[in-house]
Short mmCIF file of C-alpha atoms and ligand atoms in Angstrom, two decimals:
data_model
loop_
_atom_site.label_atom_id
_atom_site.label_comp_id
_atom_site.label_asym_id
_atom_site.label_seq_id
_atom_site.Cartn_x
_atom_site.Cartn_y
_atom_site.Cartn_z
CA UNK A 1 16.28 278.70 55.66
CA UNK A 2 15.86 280.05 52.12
CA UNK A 3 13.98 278.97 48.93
CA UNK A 4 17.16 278.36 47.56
CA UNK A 5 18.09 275.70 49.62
CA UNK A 6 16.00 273.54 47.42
CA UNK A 7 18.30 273.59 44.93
CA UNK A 8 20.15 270.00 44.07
CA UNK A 9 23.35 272.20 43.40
CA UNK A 10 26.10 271.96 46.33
CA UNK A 11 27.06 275.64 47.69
CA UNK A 12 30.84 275.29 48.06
CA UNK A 13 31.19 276.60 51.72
CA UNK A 14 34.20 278.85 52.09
CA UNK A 15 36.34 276.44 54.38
CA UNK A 16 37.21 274.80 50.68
CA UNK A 17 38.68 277.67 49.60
CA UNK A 18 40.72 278.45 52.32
CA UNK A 19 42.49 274.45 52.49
CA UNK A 20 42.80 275.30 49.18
CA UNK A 21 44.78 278.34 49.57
CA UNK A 22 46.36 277.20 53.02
CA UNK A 23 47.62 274.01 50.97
CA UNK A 24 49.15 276.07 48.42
CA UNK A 25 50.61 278.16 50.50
CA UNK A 26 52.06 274.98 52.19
CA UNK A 27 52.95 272.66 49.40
CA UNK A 28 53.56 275.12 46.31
CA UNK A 29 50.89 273.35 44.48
CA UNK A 30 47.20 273.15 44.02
CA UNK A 31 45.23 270.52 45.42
CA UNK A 32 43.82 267.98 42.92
CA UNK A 33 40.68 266.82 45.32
CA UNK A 34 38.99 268.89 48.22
CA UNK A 35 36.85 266.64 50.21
CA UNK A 36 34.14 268.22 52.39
CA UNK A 37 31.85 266.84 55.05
CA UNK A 38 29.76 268.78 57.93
CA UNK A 39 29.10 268.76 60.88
CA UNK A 40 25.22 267.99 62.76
CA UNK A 41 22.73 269.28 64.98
CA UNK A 42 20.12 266.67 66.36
CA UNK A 43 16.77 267.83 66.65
CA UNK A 44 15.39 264.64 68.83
CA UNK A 45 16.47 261.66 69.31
CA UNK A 46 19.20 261.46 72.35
CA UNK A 47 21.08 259.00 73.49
CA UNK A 48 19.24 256.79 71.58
CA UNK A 49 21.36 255.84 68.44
CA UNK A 50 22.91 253.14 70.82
CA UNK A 51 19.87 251.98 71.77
CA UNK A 52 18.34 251.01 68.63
CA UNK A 53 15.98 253.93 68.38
CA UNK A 54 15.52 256.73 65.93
CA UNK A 55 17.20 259.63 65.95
CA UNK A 56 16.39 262.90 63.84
CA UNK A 57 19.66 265.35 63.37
CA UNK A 58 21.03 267.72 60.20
CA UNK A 59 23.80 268.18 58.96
CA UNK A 60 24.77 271.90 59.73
CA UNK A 61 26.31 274.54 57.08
CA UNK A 62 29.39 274.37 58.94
CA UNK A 63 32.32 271.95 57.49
CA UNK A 64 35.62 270.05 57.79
CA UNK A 65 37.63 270.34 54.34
CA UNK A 66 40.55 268.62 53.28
CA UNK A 67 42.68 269.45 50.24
CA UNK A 68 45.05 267.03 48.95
CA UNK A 69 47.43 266.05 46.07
CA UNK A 70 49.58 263.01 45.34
CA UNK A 71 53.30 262.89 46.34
CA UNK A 72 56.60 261.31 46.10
CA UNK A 73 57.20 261.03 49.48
CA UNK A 74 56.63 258.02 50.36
CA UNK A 75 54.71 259.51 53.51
CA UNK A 76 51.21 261.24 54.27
CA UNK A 77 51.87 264.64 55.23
CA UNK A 78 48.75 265.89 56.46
CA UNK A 79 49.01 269.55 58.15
CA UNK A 80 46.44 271.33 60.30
CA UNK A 81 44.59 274.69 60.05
CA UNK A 82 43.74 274.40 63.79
CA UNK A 83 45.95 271.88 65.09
CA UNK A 84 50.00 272.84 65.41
CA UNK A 85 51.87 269.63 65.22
CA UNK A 86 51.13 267.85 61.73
CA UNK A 87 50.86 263.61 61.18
CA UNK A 88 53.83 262.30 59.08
CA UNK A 89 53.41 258.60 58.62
CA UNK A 90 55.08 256.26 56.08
CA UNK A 91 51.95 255.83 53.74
CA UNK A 92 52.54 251.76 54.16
CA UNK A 93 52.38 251.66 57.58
CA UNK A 94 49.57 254.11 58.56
CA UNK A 95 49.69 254.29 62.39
CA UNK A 96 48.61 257.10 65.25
CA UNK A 97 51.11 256.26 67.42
CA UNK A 98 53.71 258.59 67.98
CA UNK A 99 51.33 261.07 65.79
CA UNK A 100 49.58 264.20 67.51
CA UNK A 101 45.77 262.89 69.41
CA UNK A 102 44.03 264.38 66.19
CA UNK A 103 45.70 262.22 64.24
CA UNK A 104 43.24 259.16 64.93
CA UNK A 105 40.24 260.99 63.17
CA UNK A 106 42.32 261.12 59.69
CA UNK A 107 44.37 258.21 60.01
CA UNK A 108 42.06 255.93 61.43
CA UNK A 109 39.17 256.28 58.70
CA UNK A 110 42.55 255.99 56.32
CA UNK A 111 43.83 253.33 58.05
CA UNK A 112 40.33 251.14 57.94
CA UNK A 113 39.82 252.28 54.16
CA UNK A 114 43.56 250.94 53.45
CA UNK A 115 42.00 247.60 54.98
CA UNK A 116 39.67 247.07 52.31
CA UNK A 117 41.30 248.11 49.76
CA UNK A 118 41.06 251.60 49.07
CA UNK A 119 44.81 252.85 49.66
CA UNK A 120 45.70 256.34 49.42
CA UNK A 121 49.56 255.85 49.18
CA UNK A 122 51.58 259.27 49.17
CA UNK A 123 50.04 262.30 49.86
CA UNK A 124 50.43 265.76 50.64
CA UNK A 125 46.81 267.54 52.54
CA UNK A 126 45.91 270.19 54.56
CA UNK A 127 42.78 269.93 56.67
CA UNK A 128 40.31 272.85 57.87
CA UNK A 129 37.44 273.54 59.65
CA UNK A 130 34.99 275.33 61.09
CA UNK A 131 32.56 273.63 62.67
CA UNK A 132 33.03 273.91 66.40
CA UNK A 133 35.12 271.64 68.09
CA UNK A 134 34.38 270.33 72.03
CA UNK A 135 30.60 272.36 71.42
CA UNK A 136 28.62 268.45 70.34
CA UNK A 137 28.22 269.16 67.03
CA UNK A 138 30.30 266.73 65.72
CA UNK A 139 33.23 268.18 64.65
CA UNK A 140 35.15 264.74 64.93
CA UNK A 141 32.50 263.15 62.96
CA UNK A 142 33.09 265.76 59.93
CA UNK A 143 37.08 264.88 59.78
CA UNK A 144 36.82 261.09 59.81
CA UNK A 145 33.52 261.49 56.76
CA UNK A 146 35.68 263.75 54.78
CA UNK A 147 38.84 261.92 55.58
CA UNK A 148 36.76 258.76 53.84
CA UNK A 149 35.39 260.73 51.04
CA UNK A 150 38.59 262.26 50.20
CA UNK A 151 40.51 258.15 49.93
CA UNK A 152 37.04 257.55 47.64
CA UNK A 153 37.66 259.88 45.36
CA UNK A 154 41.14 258.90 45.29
CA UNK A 155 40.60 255.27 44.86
CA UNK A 156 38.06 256.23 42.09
CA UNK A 157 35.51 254.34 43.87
CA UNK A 158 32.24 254.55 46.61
CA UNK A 159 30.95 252.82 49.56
CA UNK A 160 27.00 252.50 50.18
CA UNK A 161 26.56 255.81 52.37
CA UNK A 162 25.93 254.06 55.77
CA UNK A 163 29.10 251.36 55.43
CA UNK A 164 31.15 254.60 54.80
CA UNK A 165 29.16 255.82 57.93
CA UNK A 166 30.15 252.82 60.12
CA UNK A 167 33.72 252.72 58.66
CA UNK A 168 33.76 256.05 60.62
CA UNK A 169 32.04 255.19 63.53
CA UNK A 170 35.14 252.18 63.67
CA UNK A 171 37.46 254.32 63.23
CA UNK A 172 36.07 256.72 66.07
CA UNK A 173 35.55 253.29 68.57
CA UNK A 174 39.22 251.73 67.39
CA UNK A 175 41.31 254.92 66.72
CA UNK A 176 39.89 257.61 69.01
CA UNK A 177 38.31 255.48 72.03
CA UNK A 178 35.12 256.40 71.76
CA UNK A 179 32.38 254.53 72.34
CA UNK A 180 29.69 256.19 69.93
CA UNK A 181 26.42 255.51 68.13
CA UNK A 182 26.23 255.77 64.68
CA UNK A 183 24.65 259.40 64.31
CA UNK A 184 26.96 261.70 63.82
CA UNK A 185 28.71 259.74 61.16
CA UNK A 186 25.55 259.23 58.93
CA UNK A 187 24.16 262.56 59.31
CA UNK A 188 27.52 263.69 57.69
CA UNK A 189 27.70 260.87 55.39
CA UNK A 190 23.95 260.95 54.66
CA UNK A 191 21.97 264.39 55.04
CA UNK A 192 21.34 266.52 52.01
CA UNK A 193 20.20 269.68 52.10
CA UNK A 194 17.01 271.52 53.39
CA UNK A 195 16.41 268.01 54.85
CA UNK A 196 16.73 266.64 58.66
CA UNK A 197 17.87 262.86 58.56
CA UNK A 198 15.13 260.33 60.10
CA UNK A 199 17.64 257.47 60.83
CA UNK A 200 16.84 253.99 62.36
CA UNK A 201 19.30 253.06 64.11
CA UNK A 202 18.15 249.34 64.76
CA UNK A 203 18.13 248.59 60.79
CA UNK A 204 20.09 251.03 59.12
CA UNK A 205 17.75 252.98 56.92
CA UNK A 206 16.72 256.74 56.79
CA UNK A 207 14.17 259.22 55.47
CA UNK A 208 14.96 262.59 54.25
CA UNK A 209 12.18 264.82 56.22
CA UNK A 210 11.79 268.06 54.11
CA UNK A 211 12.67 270.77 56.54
CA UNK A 212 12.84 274.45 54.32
CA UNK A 213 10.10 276.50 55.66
CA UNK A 214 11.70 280.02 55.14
CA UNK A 215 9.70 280.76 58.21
CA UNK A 216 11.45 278.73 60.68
CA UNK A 217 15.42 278.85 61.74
CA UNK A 218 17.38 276.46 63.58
CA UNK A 219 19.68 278.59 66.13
CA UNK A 220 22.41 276.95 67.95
CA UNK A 221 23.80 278.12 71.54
CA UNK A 222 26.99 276.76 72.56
CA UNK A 223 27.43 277.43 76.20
CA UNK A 224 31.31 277.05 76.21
CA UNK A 225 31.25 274.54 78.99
CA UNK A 226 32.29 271.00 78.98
CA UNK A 227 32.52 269.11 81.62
CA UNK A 228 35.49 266.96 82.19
CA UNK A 229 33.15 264.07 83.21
CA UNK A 230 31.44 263.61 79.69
CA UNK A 231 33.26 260.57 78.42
CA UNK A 232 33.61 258.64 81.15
CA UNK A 233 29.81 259.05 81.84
CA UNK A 234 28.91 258.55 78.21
CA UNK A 235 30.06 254.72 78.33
CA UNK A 236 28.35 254.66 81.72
CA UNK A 237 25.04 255.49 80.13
CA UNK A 238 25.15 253.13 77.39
CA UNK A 239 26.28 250.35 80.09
CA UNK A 240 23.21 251.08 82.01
CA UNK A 241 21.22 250.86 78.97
CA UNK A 242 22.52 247.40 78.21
CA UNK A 243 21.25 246.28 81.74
CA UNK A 244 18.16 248.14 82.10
CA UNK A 245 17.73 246.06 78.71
CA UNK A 246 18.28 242.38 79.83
CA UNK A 247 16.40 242.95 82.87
CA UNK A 248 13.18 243.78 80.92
CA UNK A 249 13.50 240.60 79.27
CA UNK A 250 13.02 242.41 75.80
CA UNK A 251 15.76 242.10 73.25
CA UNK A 252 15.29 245.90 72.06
CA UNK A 253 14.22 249.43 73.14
CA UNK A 254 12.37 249.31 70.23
CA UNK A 255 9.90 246.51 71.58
CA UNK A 256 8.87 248.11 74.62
CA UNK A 257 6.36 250.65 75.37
CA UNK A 258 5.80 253.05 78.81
CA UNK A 259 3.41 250.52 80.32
CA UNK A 260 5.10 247.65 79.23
CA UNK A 261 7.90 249.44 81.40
CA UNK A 262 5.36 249.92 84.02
CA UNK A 263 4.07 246.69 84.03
CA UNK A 264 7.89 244.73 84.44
CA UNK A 265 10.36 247.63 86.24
CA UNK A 266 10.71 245.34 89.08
CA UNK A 267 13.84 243.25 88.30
CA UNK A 268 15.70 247.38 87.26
CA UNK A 269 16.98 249.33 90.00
CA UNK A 270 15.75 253.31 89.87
CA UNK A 271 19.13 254.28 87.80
CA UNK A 272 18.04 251.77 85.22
CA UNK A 273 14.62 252.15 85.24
CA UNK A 274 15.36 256.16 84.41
CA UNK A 275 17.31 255.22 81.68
CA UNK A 276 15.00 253.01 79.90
CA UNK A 277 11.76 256.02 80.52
CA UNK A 278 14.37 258.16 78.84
CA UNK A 279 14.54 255.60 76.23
CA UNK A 280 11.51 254.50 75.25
CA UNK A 281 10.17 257.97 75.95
CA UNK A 282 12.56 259.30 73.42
CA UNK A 283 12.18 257.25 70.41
CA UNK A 284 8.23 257.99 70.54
CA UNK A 285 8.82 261.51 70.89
CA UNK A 286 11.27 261.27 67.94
CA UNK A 287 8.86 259.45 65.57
CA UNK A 288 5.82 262.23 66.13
CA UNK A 289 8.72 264.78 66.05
CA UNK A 290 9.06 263.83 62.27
CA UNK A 291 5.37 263.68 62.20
CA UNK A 292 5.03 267.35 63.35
CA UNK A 293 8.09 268.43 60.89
CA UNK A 294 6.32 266.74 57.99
CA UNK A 295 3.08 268.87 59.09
CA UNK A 296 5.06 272.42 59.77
CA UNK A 297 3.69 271.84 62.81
CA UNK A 298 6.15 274.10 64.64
CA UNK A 299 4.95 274.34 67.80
CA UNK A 300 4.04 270.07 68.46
CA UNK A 301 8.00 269.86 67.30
CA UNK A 302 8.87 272.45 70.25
CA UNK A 303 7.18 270.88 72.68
CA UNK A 304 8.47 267.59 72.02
CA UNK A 305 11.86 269.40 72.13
CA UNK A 306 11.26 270.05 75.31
CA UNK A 307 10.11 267.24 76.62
CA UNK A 308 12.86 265.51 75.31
CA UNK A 309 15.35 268.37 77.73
CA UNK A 310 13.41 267.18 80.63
CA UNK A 311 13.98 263.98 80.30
CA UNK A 312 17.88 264.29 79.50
CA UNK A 313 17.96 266.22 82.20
CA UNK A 314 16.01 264.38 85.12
CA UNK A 315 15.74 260.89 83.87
CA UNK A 316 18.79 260.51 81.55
CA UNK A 317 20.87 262.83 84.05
CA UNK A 318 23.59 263.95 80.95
CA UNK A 319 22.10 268.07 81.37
CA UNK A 320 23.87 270.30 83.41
CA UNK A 321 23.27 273.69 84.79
CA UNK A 322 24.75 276.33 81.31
CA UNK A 323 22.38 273.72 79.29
CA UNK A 324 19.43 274.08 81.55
CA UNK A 325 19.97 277.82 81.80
CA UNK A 326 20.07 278.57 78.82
CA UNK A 327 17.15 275.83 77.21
CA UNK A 328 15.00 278.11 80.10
CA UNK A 329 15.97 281.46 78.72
CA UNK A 330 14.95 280.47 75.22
CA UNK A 331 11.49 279.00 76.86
CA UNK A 332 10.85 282.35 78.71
CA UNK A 333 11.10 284.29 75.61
CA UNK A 334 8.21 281.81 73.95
CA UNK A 335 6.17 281.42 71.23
CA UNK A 336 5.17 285.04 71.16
CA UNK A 337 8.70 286.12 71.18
CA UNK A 338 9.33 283.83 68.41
CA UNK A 339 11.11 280.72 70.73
CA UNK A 340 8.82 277.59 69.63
CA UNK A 341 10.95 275.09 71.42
CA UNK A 342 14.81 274.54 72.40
CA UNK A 343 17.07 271.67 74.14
CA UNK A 344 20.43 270.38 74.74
CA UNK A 345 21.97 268.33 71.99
CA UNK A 346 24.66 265.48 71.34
CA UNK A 347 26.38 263.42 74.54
CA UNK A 348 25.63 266.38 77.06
CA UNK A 349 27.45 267.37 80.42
CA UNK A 350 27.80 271.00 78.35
CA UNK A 351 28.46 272.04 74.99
CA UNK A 352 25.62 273.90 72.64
CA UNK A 353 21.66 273.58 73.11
CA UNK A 354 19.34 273.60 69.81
CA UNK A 355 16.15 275.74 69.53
CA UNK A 356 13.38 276.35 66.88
CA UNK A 357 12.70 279.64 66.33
CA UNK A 358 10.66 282.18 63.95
CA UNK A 359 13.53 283.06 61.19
CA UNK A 360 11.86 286.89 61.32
CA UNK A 361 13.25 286.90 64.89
CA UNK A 362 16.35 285.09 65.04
CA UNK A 363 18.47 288.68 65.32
CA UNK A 364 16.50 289.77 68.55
CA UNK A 365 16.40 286.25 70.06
CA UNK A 366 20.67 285.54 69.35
CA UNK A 367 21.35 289.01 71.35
CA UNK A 368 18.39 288.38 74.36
CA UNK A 369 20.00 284.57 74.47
CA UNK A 370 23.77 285.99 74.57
CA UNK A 371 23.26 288.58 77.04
CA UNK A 372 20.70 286.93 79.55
CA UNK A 373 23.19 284.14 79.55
CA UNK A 374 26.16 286.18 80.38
CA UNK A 375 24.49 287.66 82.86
CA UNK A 376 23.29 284.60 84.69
CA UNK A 377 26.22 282.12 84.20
CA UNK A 378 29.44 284.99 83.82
CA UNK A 379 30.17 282.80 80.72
CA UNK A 380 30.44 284.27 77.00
CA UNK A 381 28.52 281.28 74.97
CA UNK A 382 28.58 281.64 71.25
CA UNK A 383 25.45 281.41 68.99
CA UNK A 384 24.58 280.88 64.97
CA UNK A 385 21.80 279.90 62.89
CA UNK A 386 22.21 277.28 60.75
CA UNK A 387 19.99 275.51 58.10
CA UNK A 388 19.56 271.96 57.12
CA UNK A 389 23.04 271.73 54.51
CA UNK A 390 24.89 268.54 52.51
CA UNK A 391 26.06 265.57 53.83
CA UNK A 392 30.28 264.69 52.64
CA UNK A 393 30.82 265.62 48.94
CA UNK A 394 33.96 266.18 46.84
CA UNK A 395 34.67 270.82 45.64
CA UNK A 396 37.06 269.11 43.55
CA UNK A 397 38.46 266.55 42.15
CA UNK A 398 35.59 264.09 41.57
CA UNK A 399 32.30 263.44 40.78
CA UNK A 400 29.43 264.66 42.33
CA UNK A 401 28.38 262.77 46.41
CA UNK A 402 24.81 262.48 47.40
CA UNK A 403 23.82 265.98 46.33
CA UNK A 404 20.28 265.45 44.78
CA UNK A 405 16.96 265.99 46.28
CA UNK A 406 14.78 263.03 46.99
C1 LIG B 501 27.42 261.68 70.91
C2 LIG B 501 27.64 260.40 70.13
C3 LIG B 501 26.39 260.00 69.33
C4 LIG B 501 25.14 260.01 70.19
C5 LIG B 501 25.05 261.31 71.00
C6 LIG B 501 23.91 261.31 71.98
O1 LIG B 501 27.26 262.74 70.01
O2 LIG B 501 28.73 260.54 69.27
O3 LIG B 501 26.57 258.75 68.72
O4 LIG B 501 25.10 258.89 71.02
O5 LIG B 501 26.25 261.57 71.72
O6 LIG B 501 22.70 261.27 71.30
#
């Protein structure tokens, strides 16, 4: 994290450039818009975006783009940097079937803009990115929010940040089958940069936290795993939630305390009573998480980090053993080696773990991390640092998204 993040001007990350190029290359044109949104991180805040709570995620420098220019077609013709077979759809009838699977995070958010109004008719794009996929930073998220901001600039007009965020999140449940919370979708939407998000997910609103301390760098670790039983046990989870929920006779999460748990567990069997510890436990630990952000108070946030990795991983059950390696790793090096706190992120069952770390050591920590991890699991993971970046916004084409500072 530098100074410079403070600036309200958008850095125009080089995955523009290349759909640029990639869609000349293609098309034998330039683009008139290139639409950009990133992908996210969460700090704190698990499992908990379906279950009312707060969460606390950024948006990571790391971004879908998609370049795109009107055409006579009659069709979208939307080709891949990543994926091989492109989506050809008459642009009247925008549908996924008979289209490649990745098809449902462009066509979907197109397909639900089309409903209210904002139709893209016949276009020619190119989509690219590089944030991670199958790793839980929410590479899906980024397509479908730049997807949404590419038809607004398009249409010439703007949704209120979180209805384009739930536009997404329908087109994720509808298009793509799956069951999410509403994270991923605002942080991409909503984050600006040098900023983590402080979303409540019972009523919609957010804070920006400031979160620039040169001192302090966010470094991810994807473990390369993921297990094939993370989807099925993600709706699982949220199903449990539901009845660990009527059987405490509250109507939210966000009503209940520890004791109150305590006090009526009787009528929730142990699965259920797990889940709702995890639960409540979670959105307290996310509220003084902001707290201790607010205060640079580096070392409360990494402990609340990992408490919140214990209790994913014995009360919430969605850890596995990479995760758990390598969120112990980072806690053996410690605050003295510059590790102030580290756990698993997104829906779990593998993919990438987040830890806090001293920005002067983030060199020595990435190679101890990648090599202790090797060594222990025989698996090559991959780590970055990031920093706290933009939510969606237009490198061409358009004015200005939510770029300022608040
Ligand atoms: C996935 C979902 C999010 C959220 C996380 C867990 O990333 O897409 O909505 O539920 O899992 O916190």
């Amino acid at each position: 994290m530098t100074p410079s993040q403070s600036s309200s001007e958008p850095e125009i990350p080089s995955v523009a450039n290349a759909a640029g190029l990639l869609f000349a290359e293609q098309y034998g044109k330039e683009p008139s818009w290139i639409a950009l949104a990133p992908g996210r991180v969460n700090l704190i805040g698990e499992h908990i975006d379906y279950n009312d709570g707060f969460v606390l995620p950024m948006a990571i420098d790391r971004y879908t783009a998609i370049a795109a220019s009107r055409s006579d077609s009659g069709h979208l013709r939307i080709v891949s940097r990543e994926m091989s077979e492109p989506i050809d759809v008459p642009a009247t009838a925008i549908r996924c079937k008979g289209q490649p699977d990745w098809s449902a995070y462009v066509l979907g958010p197109l397909a639900l803009c089309a409903q209210r109004g904002l139709e893209v008719g016949s276009l020619d794009a190119v989509v690219a990115s590089d944030v991670p996929t199958g790793s839980g930073l929410s590479s899906s998220a980024s397509v479908e929010v730049a997807t949404a901001t590419l038809a607004e600039a398009i249409c010439g007009t703007q949704f209120e940040l979180m209805e384009k965020a739930k536009l997404c999140q329908m087109a994720e449940h509808r298009y793509a089958k799956v069951p999410c919370g509403i994270m991923d979708q605002a942080t991409s939407t909503a984050a600006i940069r040098g900023h983590a998000l402080l979303l409540d997910c019972r009523s919609g609103s957010y804070q920006q936290v400031p979160f620039s301390d040169p001192d302090v760098a966010i470094l991810i670790a994807n473990t390369n795993v993921r297990h094939a039983l993370a989807d099925g046990q993600y709706a699982q989870r949220r199903s449990e939630c539901s009845s660990a929920l009527l059987k405490s006779g509250a109507d939210s999460f966000r009503d209940l305390t520890t004791a109150d748990l305590e006090k009526g567990s009787g009528q929730m069997d142990p699965v259920e009573w797990r889940r709702a510890r995890h639960v409540v436990g979670e959105i307290a630990r996310t509220l003084a998480a902001a707290e201790a952000m607010r205060a640079c108070d580096w070392n409360a946030l990494g402990t609340l980090m990992y408490e919140s990795h214990h209790s994913l991983r014995n009360d919430f059950e969605v850890s596995c053993d990479e995760l758990d390696a390598m969120v112990a790793l980072a806690e053996k090096i410690g605050p003295a080696g510059g590790v102030y706190g580290s756990r698993m992120t997104g829906g779990g069952f593998g993919g990438s773990t987040v830890t806090l770390i001293a920005a002067n050591r983030a060199d020595a920590i990435r190679e101890r991390l990648e090599s202790e991890y090797r060594q222990k699991t025989d698996i090559e993971p991959t780590l970055f640092t990031t920093r706290p970046a933009a939510g969606s916004f237009l490198a061409r084409g358009g004015a200005e998204g939510n770029k300022s500072e608040t």
